[in-house]
Amino acid sequence: MPESVVDTVTEVPVAVVGAGPAGLMLAHLLGRAGVEAVALDLRTRAEIETTHRAGILEAGAVRDLVETGVGDRVLREGHEHEGTELRFGGRPHRIDFRALVGASVWLYPQTEVFVDLANARERDGGTVHFGVRDTEVLDVDTAAPRVRYTAADGTRHELRARYVVGADGSRSTCRGLVPERLRTRYGTEYPFAWFGVMAQAPASAPELVYAHSAHGFALISQRTADVQRMYFQCDPHERTEDWSDERIWETLQARVAGEDGFRLTEGPILERAVLRFRSFVQEPMRWGSLLLAGDAAHTVPPTGARGLNLALHDVKVLAPVLLRALGPEGDAALADYQPLALRRVWRAQHFSSWLTRLLHTAPDATPFDRHRQLGELDSLVNTRAGRTYLAEQYTGWPTP
């Protein structure tokens, strides 16, 4: 079948499929080094900006955003958290990141990271196409891959690149381009989901609260000074329309209740959604002229707040590898990408899965299972080694 006619053909060193935080950060890093990268996304910019997602950034990710010229809004409008609280057995236990490992994290929604990166690309004259459709990635098994797409105005275009980066999220089509015989997919589904709500209410706590109770798990987070983001464990098949505001608040209050009298500040529920999650990794992260980054290559359950940080770390590693590959080293430089990226990915997979299973109650949990969980939580918060381990894992690890 003959290929469709295109209106324009553009040659570019790197084409990035996916213009979320990972894709835009990669294009930004390459642009700072004088290498043009064109990014494109099926979603419009407005759609990405209005898809509310929580975000905990490692201090290293914040430093990278500021030091590479994305901007310092994260420092002005984000909230530095020097610790977090685990609640179980009706009692609070604060994990002091700063005292234990000399690090902190920043509460800064992923949508705001996207806005900062999109603004930086616009400021720097970078090319980003939002709202495209009919995207095709061709010839990635050659040294002359192509990306074809239809722009928002209906015109058809082709990018002729040296490398294509698939940063197109957890529903990636790019990862499917790796032949089935050559790829391995690892993963597990969890037997529970999160019921997430956005509430019009002031913050109930200065830092995140992770609660484990006989009623199930809950996470209390913040969005702004007067809008809060909260989650509680639910069945993956729950329907949001079955949950009134009153029922939601009763569930959340029961899961954080304790002998200290802690209660959440209530208000109208603005949004509600059931969020399923899984652990997933695809290897290899590179095939031919195609490289995968972020959720296109791996996803983690949200409990450990690793997803966005992993995506940003992938492209932090990938950018200098691509610069070397575009120079005298050629394709040989690409061999360094996967080992550096996967080392962190698998550490994050372990931490996210461990914390998820530690804090949630499995549907088939026995009385022994529940008491064993409490014993593990007690060892975690009441030993310095346990607290330090959690602090090290949560605040992240240096890039090798």
Short mmCIF file of C-alpha atoms in Angstrom, two decimals, residues 90-225:
data_model
loop_
_atom_site.label_atom_id
_atom_site.label_comp_id
_atom_site.label_asym_id
_atom_site.label_seq_id
_atom_site.Cartn_x
_atom_site.Cartn_y
_atom_site.Cartn_z
CA GLY A 90 -3.97 4.87 65.56
CA ARG A 91 -0.69 6.78 66.01
CA PRO A 92 1.41 9.18 63.88
CA HIS A 93 5.08 8.54 63.12
CA ARG A 94 7.06 11.24 61.33
CA ILE A 95 10.01 10.28 59.12
CA ASP A 96 12.44 13.22 59.17
CA PHE A 97 14.20 13.12 55.80
CA ARG A 98 16.37 16.12 56.54
CA ALA A 99 17.67 14.76 59.85
CA LEU A 100 18.18 11.23 58.53
CA VAL A 101 19.73 11.75 55.09
CA GLY A 102 20.10 15.52 54.70
CA ALA A 103 17.60 15.67 51.82
CA SER A 104 14.04 16.74 51.15
CA VAL A 105 11.37 16.50 48.45
CA TRP A 106 9.16 19.13 46.84
CA LEU A 107 5.40 19.04 46.42
CA TYR A 108 4.90 20.44 42.92
CA PRO A 109 2.18 19.01 40.64
CA GLN A 110 3.25 17.31 37.45
CA THR A 111 1.01 19.65 35.47
CA GLU A 112 3.08 22.59 36.71
CA VAL A 113 6.31 20.86 35.66
CA PHE A 114 4.76 20.47 32.22
CA VAL A 115 3.76 24.16 32.09
CA ASP A 116 7.29 25.24 33.04
CA LEU A 117 8.86 23.01 30.39
CA ALA A 118 6.38 24.02 27.68
CA ASN A 119 7.02 27.68 28.46
CA ALA A 120 10.78 27.10 28.33
CA ARG A 121 10.51 25.42 24.91
CA GLU A 122 8.41 28.32 23.63
CA ARG A 123 10.82 30.88 25.10
CA ASP A 124 13.82 29.16 23.54
CA GLY A 125 12.23 28.77 20.11
CA GLY A 126 11.85 25.00 20.36
CA THR A 127 9.38 23.24 18.07
CA VAL A 128 6.53 21.38 19.78
CA HIS A 129 3.39 20.20 17.96
CA PHE A 130 0.39 19.54 20.20
CA GLY A 131 -2.92 18.06 19.14
CA VAL A 132 -1.55 15.94 16.27
CA ARG A 133 -3.15 12.70 15.08
CA ASP A 134 -2.45 9.68 12.88
CA THR A 135 1.13 9.48 14.11
CA GLU A 136 3.29 6.86 12.40
CA VAL A 137 6.84 5.96 13.38
CA LEU A 138 8.62 4.27 10.50
CA ASP A 139 11.96 2.63 9.70
CA VAL A 140 13.30 2.60 13.28
CA ASP A 141 15.37 -0.46 12.36
CA THR A 142 17.41 1.73 9.99
CA ALA A 143 19.67 4.76 10.34
CA ALA A 144 16.96 6.96 8.79
CA PRO A 145 13.78 6.69 10.89
CA ARG A 146 10.76 8.83 10.06
CA VAL A 147 7.79 10.17 11.99
CA ARG A 148 4.62 11.07 10.08
CA TYR A 149 1.69 12.92 11.61
CA THR A 150 -1.34 15.02 10.81
CA ALA A 151 -1.27 18.49 12.35
CA ALA A 152 -4.25 20.13 14.01
CA ASP A 153 -5.00 22.02 10.78
CA GLY A 154 -5.29 18.77 8.82
CA THR A 155 -1.98 18.99 6.96
CA ARG A 156 0.30 15.96 6.79
CA HIS A 157 3.98 16.18 7.77
CA GLU A 158 7.08 14.02 7.96
CA LEU A 159 10.10 14.30 10.24
CA ARG A 160 13.27 12.63 9.00
CA ALA A 161 15.43 12.06 12.04
CA ARG A 162 18.60 10.30 13.03
CA TYR A 163 17.03 9.08 16.26
CA VAL A 164 13.46 8.78 17.51
CA VAL A 165 12.64 8.84 21.21
CA GLY A 166 9.38 7.26 22.36
CA ALA A 167 8.21 9.25 25.39
CA ASP A 168 4.53 8.66 24.72
CA GLY A 169 3.41 7.53 28.15
CA SER A 170 2.01 4.39 29.71
CA ARG A 171 -0.14 3.63 26.64
CA SER A 172 2.86 3.95 24.36
CA THR A 173 2.64 2.83 20.75
CA CYS A 174 6.39 3.29 20.33
CA ARG A 175 7.27 0.43 22.65
CA GLY A 176 5.25 -1.89 20.42
CA LEU A 177 7.72 -1.18 17.61
CA VAL A 178 10.30 -3.36 19.32
CA PRO A 179 9.75 -6.79 17.73
CA GLU A 180 7.96 -9.20 20.04
CA ARG A 181 10.72 -11.78 19.67
CA LEU A 182 13.28 -9.29 20.99
CA ARG A 183 11.40 -7.71 23.88
CA THR A 184 10.65 -8.83 27.40
CA ARG A 185 7.86 -7.35 29.46
CA TYR A 186 7.82 -7.64 33.23
CA GLY A 187 4.90 -6.59 35.35
CA THR A 188 2.24 -7.23 37.91
CA GLU A 189 -1.31 -5.99 38.48
CA TYR A 190 -2.45 -4.99 41.96
CA PRO A 191 -5.78 -6.21 43.37
CA PHE A 192 -6.76 -2.74 44.54
CA ALA A 193 -6.99 0.80 43.17
CA TRP A 194 -7.06 4.35 44.51
CA PHE A 195 -10.20 6.42 44.78
CA GLY A 196 -8.76 9.90 44.21
CA VAL A 197 -10.52 13.12 45.10
CA MET A 198 -9.80 16.83 44.82
CA ALA A 199 -11.38 18.72 47.71
CA GLN A 200 -12.00 22.41 48.29
CA ALA A 201 -10.50 22.64 51.75
CA PRO A 202 -7.41 23.96 53.55
CA ALA A 203 -4.54 21.57 54.24
CA SER A 204 -5.06 19.10 57.05
CA ALA A 205 -1.32 18.48 57.55
CA PRO A 206 1.90 20.26 56.57
CA GLU A 207 3.35 17.16 54.84
CA LEU A 208 2.04 14.04 53.16
CA VAL A 209 0.29 11.53 55.42
CA TYR A 210 0.39 7.81 54.56
CA ALA A 211 -2.22 5.98 56.64
CA HIS A 212 -2.56 2.23 57.17
CA SER A 213 -5.60 1.12 59.14
CA ALA A 214 -7.97 -1.77 59.60
CA HIS A 215 -10.24 0.06 57.15
CA GLY A 216 -7.56 0.25 54.44
CA PHE A 217 -4.98 2.67 53.09
CA ALA A 218 -5.29 6.45 52.61
CA LEU A 219 -2.92 9.15 51.37
CA ILE A 220 -3.43 12.78 52.33
CA SER A 221 -1.67 15.21 50.02
CA GLN A 222 -1.97 18.87 49.07
CA ARG A 223 -2.55 20.67 45.78
CA THR A 224 -2.75 24.36 46.71
CA ALA A 225 -3.44 26.32 49.89
#
